[in-house]
Coordinates of C-alpha atoms and ligand atoms in Angstrom, one line a residue:
M1 CA 36.8 -37.5 -142.9
A2 CA 35.0 -35.5 -140.0
K3 CA 31.6 -35.4 -141.1
D4 CA 30.3 -31.1 -141.2
T5 CA 28.5 -30.1 -138.5
K6 CA 26.1 -28.3 -140.2
D7 CA 25.0 -31.5 -140.7
L8 CA 24.4 -32.7 -136.9
S9 CA 21.5 -32.2 -135.0
R10 CA 20.7 -30.0 -132.6
N11 CA 20.8 -32.9 -129.8
E12 CA 24.4 -32.8 -130.4
A13 CA 25.5 -29.5 -130.3
I14 CA 23.6 -29.1 -127.0
K15 CA 25.4 -32.6 -126.2
E16 CA 29.1 -31.2 -127.0
A17 CA 28.8 -27.1 -125.4
S18 CA 27.0 -28.7 -122.0
A19 CA 30.3 -29.6 -120.5
Y20 CA 29.3 -33.1 -119.7
L21 CA 25.9 -32.8 -119.2
R22 CA 25.9 -30.1 -117.0
G23 CA 24.6 -27.2 -119.4
T24 CA 22.7 -24.5 -117.3
L25 CA 20.6 -27.2 -115.0
A26 CA 22.6 -25.6 -111.4
E27 CA 20.8 -22.4 -112.4
G28 CA 17.5 -23.1 -114.1
V29 CA 16.8 -25.8 -111.3
A30 CA 17.2 -23.2 -109.2
D31 CA 15.0 -20.2 -110.8
E32 CA 11.4 -19.9 -108.7
I33 CA 10.0 -17.5 -111.3
T34 CA 9.4 -20.9 -113.7
G35 CA 8.2 -24.9 -113.1
G36 CA 10.0 -25.2 -116.2
I37 CA 13.7 -25.5 -117.3
S38 CA 15.4 -24.1 -120.7
E39 CA 14.8 -26.4 -124.2
D40 CA 18.2 -27.7 -123.9
D41 CA 18.3 -28.3 -120.7
Q42 CA 15.4 -30.1 -121.3
Q43 CA 17.5 -32.4 -123.3
L44 CA 20.0 -32.4 -121.0
V45 CA 18.6 -33.6 -118.4
K46 CA 17.1 -37.1 -119.7
F47 CA 20.9 -38.0 -119.5
H48 CA 19.9 -37.2 -115.3
G49 CA 17.1 -39.6 -116.1
M50 CA 14.3 -37.0 -116.1
Y51 CA 11.7 -35.4 -118.6
L52 CA 10.5 -32.3 -118.1
Q53 CA 6.2 -32.7 -118.3
D54 CA 3.1 -31.2 -118.0
D55 CA -0.4 -32.2 -116.9
R56 CA -1.7 -32.6 -120.4
D57 CA -5.6 -32.7 -119.1
L58 CA -5.2 -29.2 -117.7
R59 CA -3.6 -27.4 -120.9
A60 CA -6.6 -26.3 -121.8
E61 CA -7.6 -24.9 -119.1
R62 CA -4.9 -23.3 -118.2
S63 CA -3.8 -21.9 -121.1
K64 CA -7.6 -19.7 -121.3
K65 CA -6.0 -18.3 -117.5
K66 CA -2.8 -17.5 -119.8
M67 CA -1.0 -19.6 -116.8
E68 CA 2.2 -21.4 -117.4
K69 CA 1.5 -25.1 -118.2
A70 CA 1.3 -27.1 -114.6
F71 CA 5.1 -28.5 -115.2
A72 CA 6.2 -31.7 -113.7
F73 CA 9.4 -33.8 -113.7
M74 CA 8.7 -37.4 -114.1
L75 CA 11.7 -39.8 -112.7
R76 CA 13.3 -42.8 -113.9
V77 CA 15.3 -44.9 -111.3
R78 CA 18.1 -47.2 -112.1
I79 CA 17.6 -50.3 -111.0
P80 CA 19.6 -52.9 -113.0
G81 CA 17.8 -56.6 -113.4
G82 CA 14.9 -54.8 -111.7
V83 CA 16.0 -56.1 -107.4
L84 CA 14.8 -53.5 -105.0
T85 CA 15.4 -54.2 -101.1
P86 CA 12.5 -53.4 -98.7
A87 CA 14.4 -50.8 -97.4
Q88 CA 14.5 -49.2 -101.1
W89 CA 10.8 -49.6 -102.2
L90 CA 10.0 -48.1 -98.5
A91 CA 12.2 -45.7 -99.7
L92 CA 11.0 -44.8 -103.0
D93 CA 7.2 -45.2 -101.7
E94 CA 7.5 -42.4 -98.9
V95 CA 9.3 -39.9 -101.8
A96 CA 6.3 -40.8 -103.9
R97 CA 3.7 -39.4 -101.4
L98 CA 5.8 -36.8 -100.5
Y99 CA 7.2 -35.4 -103.9
G100 CA 5.5 -37.3 -106.8
N101 CA 1.7 -37.9 -107.0
R102 CA 1.4 -41.0 -104.7
T103 CA 2.1 -43.2 -107.0
L104 CA 4.5 -45.7 -108.5
R105 CA 4.6 -46.6 -111.8
V106 CA 6.4 -50.1 -112.7
T107 CA 7.9 -49.8 -116.2
T108 CA 8.8 -52.2 -118.7
R109 CA 12.0 -51.6 -118.4
Q110 CA 12.0 -53.0 -114.7
T111 CA 12.5 -49.6 -113.4
I112 CA 9.9 -47.4 -111.3
Q113 CA 9.1 -44.0 -112.3
L114 CA 8.2 -41.5 -110.4
H115 CA 5.8 -38.5 -112.0
G116 CA 4.4 -35.3 -111.0
V117 CA 7.8 -34.1 -109.0
I118 CA 7.8 -30.2 -109.2
K119 CA 11.4 -28.6 -109.3
S120 CA 11.2 -27.3 -106.2
N121 CA 11.2 -31.2 -104.9
L122 CA 13.9 -32.4 -107.1
K123 CA 17.0 -31.8 -105.5
T124 CA 15.6 -33.4 -101.8
T125 CA 13.5 -36.1 -104.0
L126 CA 16.9 -37.3 -105.3
K127 CA 18.7 -37.1 -102.2
E128 CA 16.2 -39.5 -100.7
I129 CA 16.4 -41.7 -103.8
D130 CA 21.0 -41.6 -103.0
Q131 CA 20.6 -42.4 -99.4
A132 CA 18.8 -45.6 -100.5
A133 CA 21.9 -46.4 -102.7
L134 CA 19.7 -45.7 -105.4
D135 CA 20.2 -42.8 -108.5
T136 CA 18.7 -41.8 -111.5
L137 CA 21.7 -41.5 -113.7
A138 CA 21.4 -42.3 -117.3
A139 CA 17.9 -43.8 -116.6
C140 CA 16.7 -41.7 -120.0
G141 CA 19.1 -39.9 -122.9
D142 CA 21.5 -40.9 -125.2
V143 CA 23.6 -43.5 -123.7
N144 CA 23.2 -47.1 -121.8
R145 CA 19.9 -46.6 -120.0
N146 CA 19.0 -49.4 -117.6
V147 CA 20.4 -52.6 -117.8
M148 CA 17.6 -55.8 -117.8
C149 CA 17.8 -59.6 -116.9
D150 CA 15.3 -61.9 -116.1
P151 CA 14.1 -61.5 -112.3
N152 CA 12.9 -65.0 -111.7
P153 CA 14.7 -65.6 -108.4
Y154 CA 13.8 -69.2 -108.0
Q155 CA 15.7 -71.0 -110.3
S156 CA 19.6 -71.9 -110.5
R157 CA 23.1 -70.3 -110.2
A158 CA 22.7 -69.3 -113.9
H159 CA 19.8 -66.9 -113.0
A160 CA 22.1 -65.1 -110.2
A161 CA 25.6 -65.4 -112.6
A162 CA 22.9 -63.6 -114.9
Q163 CA 22.0 -61.0 -112.5
A164 CA 25.2 -60.2 -111.7
L165 CA 26.1 -59.6 -115.6
A166 CA 23.6 -57.5 -115.8
K167 CA 24.8 -55.4 -112.5
S168 CA 28.3 -55.2 -114.1
V169 CA 27.5 -54.0 -117.5
S170 CA 25.6 -51.3 -116.2
E171 CA 28.9 -50.0 -113.9
H172 CA 30.8 -50.4 -116.6
L173 CA 28.7 -48.2 -119.1
L174 CA 27.7 -46.0 -116.7
P175 CA 28.9 -42.1 -117.6
R176 CA 32.1 -40.8 -115.4
T177 CA 30.9 -37.2 -115.1
P178 CA 30.7 -35.4 -112.3
A179 CA 27.4 -33.5 -113.5
Y180 CA 24.6 -35.3 -111.8
R181 CA 26.4 -35.7 -107.9
E182 CA 27.4 -32.0 -108.3
I183 CA 24.1 -30.5 -109.7
W184 CA 21.3 -32.9 -107.5
L185 CA 23.6 -33.9 -104.2
D186 CA 25.5 -30.2 -104.2
G187 CA 28.4 -32.4 -104.3
E188 CA 31.9 -31.2 -104.6
K189 CA 32.9 -29.5 -107.8
I190 CA 35.7 -31.0 -109.4
A191 CA 38.7 -28.6 -109.3
G192 CA 39.6 -27.7 -113.0
G193 CA 36.2 -27.8 -114.1
E194 CA 35.6 -29.6 -117.5
E195 CA 39.4 -30.8 -117.9
E196 CA 39.4 -32.9 -115.3
V197 CA 36.6 -35.1 -117.1
T198 CA 37.2 -37.8 -119.5
E199 CA 34.0 -40.1 -120.6
P200 CA 36.5 -42.6 -121.5
I201 CA 33.5 -45.1 -123.3
Y202 CA 31.1 -42.0 -124.5
G203 CA 33.0 -38.9 -125.3
K204 CA 31.8 -35.8 -125.2
T205 CA 28.9 -36.3 -126.9
Y206 CA 28.1 -39.8 -126.1
L207 CA 25.7 -42.0 -128.1
P208 CA 23.5 -40.7 -131.7
R209 CA 20.7 -42.0 -129.3
K210 CA 19.3 -43.9 -126.3
F211 CA 20.8 -47.6 -125.8
K212 CA 19.2 -50.6 -124.4
I213 CA 20.9 -53.8 -122.9
V214 CA 19.1 -57.1 -121.8
V215 CA 20.0 -60.3 -120.4
A216 CA 17.7 -63.4 -120.9
V217 CA 17.7 -66.8 -119.3
P218 CA 16.1 -68.9 -121.8
P219 CA 13.5 -70.1 -122.0
S220 CA 11.9 -67.0 -120.8
N221 CA 12.2 -64.3 -122.5
D222 CA 11.0 -62.1 -120.3
V223 CA 12.8 -59.9 -120.8
D224 CA 11.7 -59.2 -124.8
V225 CA 15.5 -59.7 -125.9
F226 CA 14.7 -59.4 -129.9
A227 CA 13.4 -55.3 -128.8
H228 CA 16.7 -54.1 -127.7
D229 CA 20.3 -52.9 -129.0
L230 CA 22.2 -55.2 -127.6
G231 CA 21.1 -58.8 -125.6
F232 CA 23.2 -61.7 -123.8
I233 CA 21.0 -64.8 -123.8
A234 CA 22.4 -67.0 -121.6
I235 CA 23.6 -70.4 -122.5
V236 CA 23.3 -72.9 -119.8
D237 CA 25.4 -76.2 -120.0
G238 CA 24.3 -79.5 -119.2
D239 CA 25.5 -79.7 -115.3
G240 CA 23.7 -76.0 -114.7
E241 CA 26.5 -73.8 -115.6
I242 CA 26.3 -71.1 -118.2
G243 CA 29.1 -71.7 -120.4
G244 CA 28.7 -68.5 -122.4
W245 CA 26.5 -66.3 -124.7
N246 CA 24.5 -65.4 -127.5
V247 CA 25.2 -61.6 -128.8
T248 CA 22.2 -60.4 -129.9
V249 CA 22.0 -56.2 -131.8
G250 CA 20.0 -54.7 -133.5
G251 CA 16.5 -54.7 -132.0
G252 CA 14.4 -51.1 -131.5
M253 CA 10.8 -50.9 -131.2
G254 CA 9.9 -47.1 -132.6
M255 CA 8.9 -45.6 -135.7
T256 CA 6.7 -42.5 -136.9
H257 CA 3.4 -43.3 -138.1
G258 CA 3.9 -42.6 -142.4
E259 CA 7.0 -43.0 -142.3
P260 CA 8.7 -46.1 -143.9
D261 CA 11.9 -45.7 -143.6
T262 CA 11.5 -45.7 -139.8
Y263 CA 10.6 -49.4 -138.5
P264 CA 10.7 -51.4 -135.4
R265 CA 12.8 -54.2 -135.7
T266 CA 14.0 -57.6 -134.1
A267 CA 17.5 -58.2 -133.4
D268 CA 20.0 -60.1 -134.9
V269 CA 22.4 -62.9 -133.2
M270 CA 25.3 -62.2 -134.2
G271 CA 27.9 -64.5 -132.5
F272 CA 28.6 -66.4 -129.0
C273 CA 31.3 -65.3 -127.0
R274 CA 32.3 -66.5 -123.0
T275 CA 31.7 -64.6 -119.8
G276 CA 34.7 -63.3 -119.9
D277 CA 34.3 -61.2 -123.2
V278 CA 31.4 -59.3 -122.0
L279 CA 32.0 -56.7 -121.1
A280 CA 34.7 -56.4 -123.5
V281 CA 32.0 -57.0 -126.4
A282 CA 29.3 -54.6 -124.6
E283 CA 31.5 -52.0 -124.8
A284 CA 32.9 -52.5 -128.4
V285 CA 29.3 -52.6 -129.3
V286 CA 28.4 -49.3 -127.9
T287 CA 31.5 -47.7 -129.5
V288 CA 31.4 -49.0 -132.8
Q289 CA 27.8 -47.6 -132.4
R290 CA 29.3 -44.5 -130.6
D291 CA 31.6 -43.3 -134.0
W292 CA 28.9 -45.1 -136.6
G293 CA 25.5 -44.3 -135.7
D294 CA 23.4 -41.7 -137.3
R295 CA 24.2 -38.1 -135.4
S296 CA 22.5 -36.3 -138.5
N297 CA 18.9 -37.6 -138.2
R298 CA 17.7 -38.8 -135.0
K299 CA 14.7 -40.8 -136.2
H300 CA 17.6 -42.8 -138.0
A301 CA 19.6 -42.8 -134.7
R302 CA 19.7 -46.1 -133.3
L303 CA 21.6 -49.3 -133.9
K304 CA 19.1 -51.0 -135.4
Y305 CA 20.0 -48.5 -138.7
T306 CA 23.2 -48.5 -138.7
I307 CA 23.0 -52.3 -138.7
E308 CA 20.6 -52.3 -141.7
D309 CA 22.9 -49.9 -143.6
K310 CA 26.3 -51.5 -142.7
G311 CA 25.3 -54.8 -142.7
L312 CA 25.8 -57.3 -140.2
D313 CA 28.8 -58.7 -141.2
A314 CA 30.8 -55.4 -141.5
F315 CA 29.3 -54.7 -137.9
R316 CA 30.7 -58.1 -136.2
A317 CA 33.9 -57.2 -138.0
E318 CA 34.8 -54.0 -136.4
V319 CA 33.4 -55.1 -132.8
E320 CA 35.8 -58.0 -133.0
R321 CA 38.8 -56.0 -134.0
R322 CA 37.9 -53.5 -131.1
G323 CA 37.0 -55.7 -128.2
G324 CA 39.7 -58.3 -129.0
V325 CA 37.3 -60.9 -129.2
K326 CA 36.6 -63.3 -131.5
L327 CA 33.1 -64.4 -132.2
G328 CA 32.0 -67.9 -131.9
A329 CA 29.1 -68.9 -133.6
P330 CA 25.9 -68.9 -131.9
K331 CA 24.3 -71.5 -129.4
P332 CA 21.1 -73.1 -129.8
F333 CA 18.5 -71.8 -127.5
S334 CA 15.1 -71.7 -127.5
F335 CA 12.4 -69.5 -125.9
T336 CA 9.0 -70.1 -124.8
S337 CA 7.2 -66.8 -123.8
T338 CA 7.6 -63.3 -123.2
G339 CA 5.2 -63.4 -119.9
D340 CA 5.3 -63.7 -116.6
R341 CA 4.4 -66.8 -114.1
L342 CA 1.8 -65.1 -111.8
G343 CA 1.2 -67.1 -108.1
W344 CA 3.4 -68.9 -105.8
T345 CA 6.2 -70.8 -106.9
E346 CA 9.2 -72.1 -104.3
G347 CA 12.9 -72.5 -105.0
E348 CA 15.6 -75.0 -105.3
D349 CA 16.9 -73.3 -101.6
G350 CA 13.5 -73.6 -100.2
N351 CA 12.4 -70.5 -100.3
H352 CA 9.5 -69.1 -101.8
H353 CA 8.3 -66.6 -104.0
L354 CA 4.9 -64.5 -104.9
T355 CA 4.7 -62.8 -108.7
L356 CA 1.8 -60.2 -108.2
F357 CA 0.1 -58.7 -111.3
V358 CA 0.0 -55.1 -111.2
E359 CA -1.8 -53.1 -114.1
N360 CA -0.2 -51.5 -116.3
G361 CA 2.6 -51.2 -113.3
R362 CA 0.8 -48.6 -111.7
I363 CA 0.7 -48.5 -107.8
G364 CA -1.3 -46.4 -106.1
N365 CA -4.0 -46.2 -103.2
H366 CA -8.0 -46.3 -105.0
P367 CA -10.7 -46.8 -102.7
G368 CA -11.1 -50.4 -102.3
A369 CA -7.6 -50.7 -103.6
A370 CA -5.4 -49.7 -101.8
H371 CA -2.4 -51.2 -103.1
L372 CA 0.6 -48.3 -102.7
D373 CA -0.4 -49.4 -98.7
G374 CA -0.5 -52.4 -99.5
Y375 CA 3.3 -52.6 -100.6
R376 CA 4.6 -50.7 -98.2
K377 CA 2.4 -52.8 -95.9
L378 CA 4.5 -56.0 -97.2
A379 CA 7.8 -54.1 -97.5
E380 CA 7.9 -52.7 -93.5
S381 CA 8.0 -56.5 -93.0
H382 CA 9.6 -58.6 -96.3
K383 CA 13.0 -60.0 -94.9
G384 CA 14.4 -60.9 -98.9
D385 CA 14.0 -58.9 -102.4
F386 CA 11.2 -56.7 -104.6
R387 CA 11.7 -57.8 -108.7
L388 CA 10.3 -55.7 -110.7
T389 CA 9.3 -58.1 -114.1
P390 CA 9.9 -56.4 -117.6
N391 CA 6.3 -57.3 -117.8
Q392 CA 5.5 -54.3 -115.0
N393 CA 4.6 -56.6 -112.5
V394 CA 6.3 -57.7 -109.3
I395 CA 7.9 -60.3 -107.0
V396 CA 7.5 -60.5 -104.0
A397 CA 10.8 -62.7 -103.8
N398 CA 12.1 -65.0 -100.9
V399 CA 9.9 -65.6 -98.9
A400 CA 11.2 -67.8 -95.8
P401 CA 8.4 -70.7 -95.2
E402 CA 7.7 -69.5 -91.9
E403 CA 7.2 -66.0 -93.4
R404 CA 4.6 -66.9 -96.1
P405 CA 1.5 -66.6 -93.8
A406 CA 2.4 -63.5 -93.6
V407 CA 2.8 -62.3 -96.9
E408 CA -0.3 -64.1 -97.6
A409 CA -2.4 -62.3 -95.0
I410 CA -1.4 -58.7 -96.6
V411 CA -1.9 -60.0 -99.8
A412 CA -5.3 -60.8 -99.0
E413 CA -6.0 -57.3 -97.3
F414 CA -5.4 -55.2 -99.7
G415 CA -6.6 -57.2 -102.7
L416 CA -2.9 -57.3 -104.1
D417 CA -3.8 -60.6 -106.3
Q418 CA -6.1 -60.8 -108.3
N419 CA -8.7 -63.3 -110.6
L420 CA -7.5 -62.4 -114.1
S421 CA -8.2 -63.2 -117.3
G422 CA -5.7 -64.8 -119.8
L423 CA -5.8 -61.9 -122.1
R424 CA -5.7 -59.6 -118.5
R425 CA -2.5 -61.0 -117.1
N426 CA -0.7 -61.0 -121.0
S427 CA -1.2 -57.4 -121.2
M428 CA 0.9 -53.8 -120.9
A429 CA 0.1 -50.4 -121.9
C430 CA 2.8 -47.1 -122.0
V431 CA 1.7 -44.5 -119.8
A432 CA 0.6 -41.9 -122.5
L433 CA -1.6 -39.5 -121.6
P434 CA -1.8 -37.4 -119.4
T435 CA 2.2 -36.9 -118.5
C436 CA 3.7 -38.4 -121.4
G437 CA 3.9 -35.1 -124.1
L438 CA 4.7 -37.7 -127.4
A439 CA 1.0 -39.4 -126.5
L440 CA -1.5 -39.4 -129.4
A441 CA -4.0 -41.3 -127.8
E442 CA -4.9 -42.8 -123.8
S443 CA -3.0 -45.8 -123.2
E444 CA -2.2 -47.0 -119.3
R445 CA -6.6 -45.4 -118.6
Y446 CA -8.0 -47.0 -121.8
L447 CA -6.6 -50.2 -122.0
P448 CA -8.8 -51.6 -118.6
D449 CA -11.7 -50.1 -119.8
L450 CA -10.7 -52.4 -123.3
I451 CA -10.0 -55.7 -121.8
T452 CA -13.2 -55.4 -120.1
A453 CA -15.2 -55.2 -123.0
L454 CA -13.4 -57.9 -124.8
E455 CA -13.4 -60.2 -122.1
E456 CA -16.8 -60.2 -122.4
R457 CA -16.1 -61.3 -126.1
L458 CA -14.0 -64.3 -125.0
E459 CA -15.9 -65.9 -122.2
A460 CA -18.9 -65.9 -125.1
H461 CA -16.0 -68.4 -127.3
G462 CA -14.7 -69.8 -124.3
L463 CA -11.9 -68.5 -124.6
A464 CA -11.8 -66.4 -120.7
Q465 CA -8.6 -68.3 -119.7
D466 CA -6.0 -68.7 -123.0
D467 CA -3.1 -66.8 -122.7
I468 CA -3.3 -63.9 -125.2
V469 CA -0.8 -61.2 -125.1
I470 CA -2.2 -57.7 -126.0
R471 CA 0.0 -54.8 -125.6
M472 CA -1.1 -50.8 -125.9
T473 CA 0.7 -47.5 -126.7
G474 CA -0.2 -44.0 -127.0
C475 CA 2.2 -43.0 -129.6
P476 CA 4.1 -45.5 -132.3
N477 CA 7.1 -44.6 -129.7
G478 CA 6.3 -48.6 -128.7
C479 CA 7.4 -48.7 -125.0
A480 CA 4.8 -51.6 -124.3
R481 CA 6.4 -53.2 -127.4
P482 CA 3.7 -53.5 -129.3
Y483 CA 5.0 -54.5 -132.3
L484 CA 6.1 -57.6 -130.8
S485 CA 2.8 -58.8 -129.1
E486 CA -0.2 -60.8 -130.3
I487 CA -2.5 -58.2 -130.4
G488 CA -0.7 -54.6 -131.1
L489 CA -2.8 -51.1 -130.1
V490 CA -0.7 -47.9 -131.2
G491 CA -2.5 -44.7 -131.1
K492 CA -2.4 -42.7 -133.8
G493 CA -4.9 -39.7 -132.4
P494 CA -7.7 -39.2 -129.7
G495 CA -10.2 -42.4 -129.6
R496 CA -8.2 -44.2 -132.5
Y497 CA -6.0 -47.0 -133.1
N498 CA -3.8 -49.0 -135.5
L499 CA -4.1 -52.4 -134.8
Y500 CA -1.6 -54.6 -135.3
L501 CA -1.8 -58.6 -135.0
G502 CA 0.7 -61.9 -134.9
G503 CA 3.5 -61.2 -133.0
A504 CA 5.4 -64.3 -132.0
V505 CA 4.3 -65.6 -127.9
D506 CA 7.9 -66.3 -127.8
G507 CA 9.2 -62.3 -128.8
S508 CA 10.5 -63.9 -132.0
R509 CA 8.8 -62.0 -134.8
L510 CA 7.0 -58.9 -135.3
S511 CA 3.7 -58.1 -135.7
K512 CA 1.8 -56.8 -139.3
L513 CA -0.4 -53.3 -139.3
Y514 CA -4.4 -55.3 -139.7
A515 CA -6.2 -52.3 -140.1
E516 CA -5.9 -48.4 -139.1
D517 CA -8.0 -45.4 -137.0
L518 CA -10.2 -48.2 -134.9
E519 CA -12.2 -46.6 -132.4
H520 CA -13.3 -48.9 -129.3
E521 CA -16.4 -50.5 -131.2
G522 CA -14.3 -51.1 -134.1
I523 CA -11.3 -52.5 -132.1
I524 CA -13.9 -55.2 -130.4
K525 CA -15.9 -55.8 -134.3
T526 CA -12.7 -57.1 -136.0
L527 CA -11.2 -58.7 -132.7
D528 CA -14.7 -60.8 -132.0
P529 CA -14.2 -63.1 -135.4
M530 CA -11.0 -63.6 -135.1
F531 CA -12.0 -64.7 -131.4
A532 CA -14.9 -67.4 -132.6
A533 CA -12.6 -68.8 -135.3
Y534 CA -9.8 -69.1 -133.1
A535 CA -12.4 -71.5 -130.5
R536 CA -13.9 -73.2 -133.5
F537 CA -10.7 -74.0 -135.3
R538 CA -7.1 -73.9 -133.2
G539 CA -4.9 -76.4 -133.3
N540 CA -3.6 -78.1 -129.8
G541 CA -2.1 -75.5 -127.9
E542 CA -1.6 -73.4 -130.7
P543 CA -1.0 -69.5 -129.8
F544 CA -3.7 -66.3 -131.0
S545 CA -1.4 -65.2 -133.0
E546 CA -0.1 -68.6 -135.0
F547 CA -3.3 -69.4 -135.6
L548 CA -4.4 -66.1 -138.0
L549 CA -1.3 -66.3 -139.6
R550 CA -1.9 -70.3 -140.4
M551 CA -5.6 -69.1 -141.7
S552 CA -4.1 -66.5 -143.6
F553 CA -6.3 -63.2 -141.8
I554 CA -2.7 -61.6 -142.0
A555 CA 0.2 -62.6 -143.9
P556 CA 3.8 -63.6 -142.7
T557 CA 5.4 -60.5 -141.1
G558 CA 8.7 -58.8 -142.2
N559 CA 11.3 -57.4 -140.2
G560 CA 13.3 -54.4 -140.1
R561 CA 12.9 -52.5 -143.9
D562 CA 9.9 -54.8 -144.5
F563 CA 8.0 -54.2 -141.9
H564 CA 5.9 -52.0 -144.2
A565 CA 5.3 -54.1 -146.6
N566 CA 2.1 -56.7 -147.1
T567 CA -0.1 -55.1 -145.3
G568 CA -3.3 -57.0 -144.1
P569 CA -6.2 -57.8 -144.0
Q570 CA -5.8 -60.7 -145.4
Q571 CA -8.5 -63.1 -146.8
P572 CA -9.0 -66.2 -144.0
V573 CA -9.0 -69.5 -145.7
I574 CA -11.6 -70.9 -143.2
Ligands
HEM1 C1 11.9 -42.8 -130.1 C2 11.4 -43.7 -129.0 C3 10.7 -43.3 -128.0 C4 10.8 -42.2 -127.1 C5 10.5 -40.8 -127.6 C6 10.2 -42.5 -125.9 C7 10.0 -42.0 -124.7 C8 9.5 -42.0 -123.9 C9 8.4 -41.0 -122.7 C10 8.5 -39.3 -123.3 C11 8.3 -41.3 -122.0 C12 7.7 -41.5 -120.5 C13 6.0 -41.3 -120.1 C14 5.6 -41.0 -119.0 O1 6.1 -41.5 -117.8 O2 4.7 -39.6 -118.8 C15 8.7 -42.8 -122.3 C16 8.0 -44.0 -121.4 C17 9.1 -45.2 -121.3 N1 9.0 -45.5 -122.4 FE1 9.8 -44.6 -123.7 N2 10.2 -43.8 -125.6 C18 10.5 -44.9 -126.8 C19 10.9 -45.8 -127.2 C20 10.8 -46.7 -125.8 C21 11.1 -48.1 -126.5 C22 11.4 -48.7 -127.5 C23 11.0 -48.8 -125.1 C24 11.5 -50.0 -125.0 C25 11.6 -50.9 -125.5 C26 10.3 -47.7 -124.2 C27 10.3 -47.9 -122.7 C28 9.7 -47.0 -122.0 C29 9.7 -47.4 -120.6 C30 9.6 -48.4 -119.6 C31 8.7 -46.3 -120.1 C32 7.9 -45.8 -119.1 C33 6.8 -46.3 -119.2 C34 6.4 -47.5 -119.2 O3 6.6 -48.6 -119.1 O4 5.9 -47.8 -120.1 N3 10.2 -46.6 -124.7 N4 9.2 -43.2 -123.1
SF4_2 S1 4.6 -44.8 -126.4 FE1 4.4 -42.8 -127.3 S2 2.3 -42.5 -125.5 FE2 3.3 -44.2 -125.1 S3 4.8 -43.4 -122.9 FE3 5.6 -44.5 -124.9 S4 6.3 -42.3 -126.0 FE4 4.6 -41.7 -124.7

């Protein structure tokens, strides 16, 4: 039975009335009286890869002067698998300098964000992005977003096959609406307008909520497969070929403080399919969620809740029916880590690759650290490609051996390679202030200083070079996947964070809430005795998170609905 439309969330009506994502965006963008756009268009513009934001550092001052907020747009590029040519890098560098805030932001989902683009520059920026054979379509919004993939260029045919798969899944699930081309690139309107358009996969109202897909190649779980709505895990057979894919469904991070009906959840492994069936499976998962997902409550609209409510077996059966594919039993696989291997590596084909740490993904020019200039110089001479990692880092990939000294010289000149502690090289923070409208606390601008303070304690315990995964977000939405890290800090209010502990280093187990409302000193005081105990009593090769569980600093974690149960702190057994 059709649902009473009264029950639908407001966004559903906006999508329905938008004529396939057009709304009044064209008029709104042309309106010079304001730097913003209408509330309904703010929802629609996300499907075009943009968020309307304002500089929150300037809010109070501008409000005192009765001025409009300092509006600007965040643009997120769609880069399946995170691979960019040097020419594309240069194009993004150019628009960031001319129209953005002169930084490139590498994200936790393998894209680049530009911040600070004012409305009058939007169309020029998007045209330049288009000329570089890139776009921002479906980078945000209630659709399938950027498809991620293990970006590792140095191993095997399996990695190349995974990249190709990510690209084809991305293409297959792209919205078909011409609205993007019409509005931003002055493309021809299709004669007859709306009637001509169809969205065979999405329909008029697209999905109930955002949808995220990744492709993983074990033993690396750098894409954090269990954090995503849909995942494909490569099963590589004895001769290095991909024999098929385990299919994961129902992962997601977002939750709301104080609302136990919202929770992060790790994905279930639903079955196994052959490469030829991947598109049918992906499409079926998307359409089942399109029809079964909750369109009345956006906080309960992600696939993770559909699966919790309907059960995995019912969901699998419907996917099999719609896709015309019988899924096999999942094949064995194992992951070792979610991190990146920094530094130089050599590939089977003789090419060399350099993975460079980028602190919280932000590449800009600062006194003594002209990193934006450095990457530009690399892009001007590099003949291989650039690969964005899901850990907000950059791989200068496919460097011919004879080109390596030139790359090394630029890296040294601009200080792109740094000596890092084990904590810092495993750190990620979301953007948060000043651009993110949802931030309750600082994240990107604070985590580097917190790490400096924690490094002093780690150094004192002889742990400076031990890998420990730390992630911070400015609110519980979870953009930097803090619930899958060993130490997760989630903003609660200005200068205050909830501390989560115990996420598994292979990304398979959620962390657990340990303490609430900690300020800077509180975070250090809480972690320091744990570091001390870890240094003394850890087992050989035992990760920090496993140690905390074994010694009962924290209770075993729950998944899904159970996430909020058994909250720490516990009484350690040492
Ligand atoms: C209810 C959930 C969420 C909402 C409402 C939300 C909203 C936002 C907003 C407004 C921004 C822009 C911040 C800025 O650039 O100023 C952002 C950034 C971002 N979000 Fe989310 N987000 C949510 C959950 C997630 C999750 C679970 C992931 C990843 C698994 C994610 C991935 C990202 C990424 C990659 C960025 C770019 C910056 C970065 O690397 O941190 N988001 N999100
Ligand atoms: S986690 Fe929250 S504060 Fe951070 S970018 Fe995402 S929505 Fe903004």
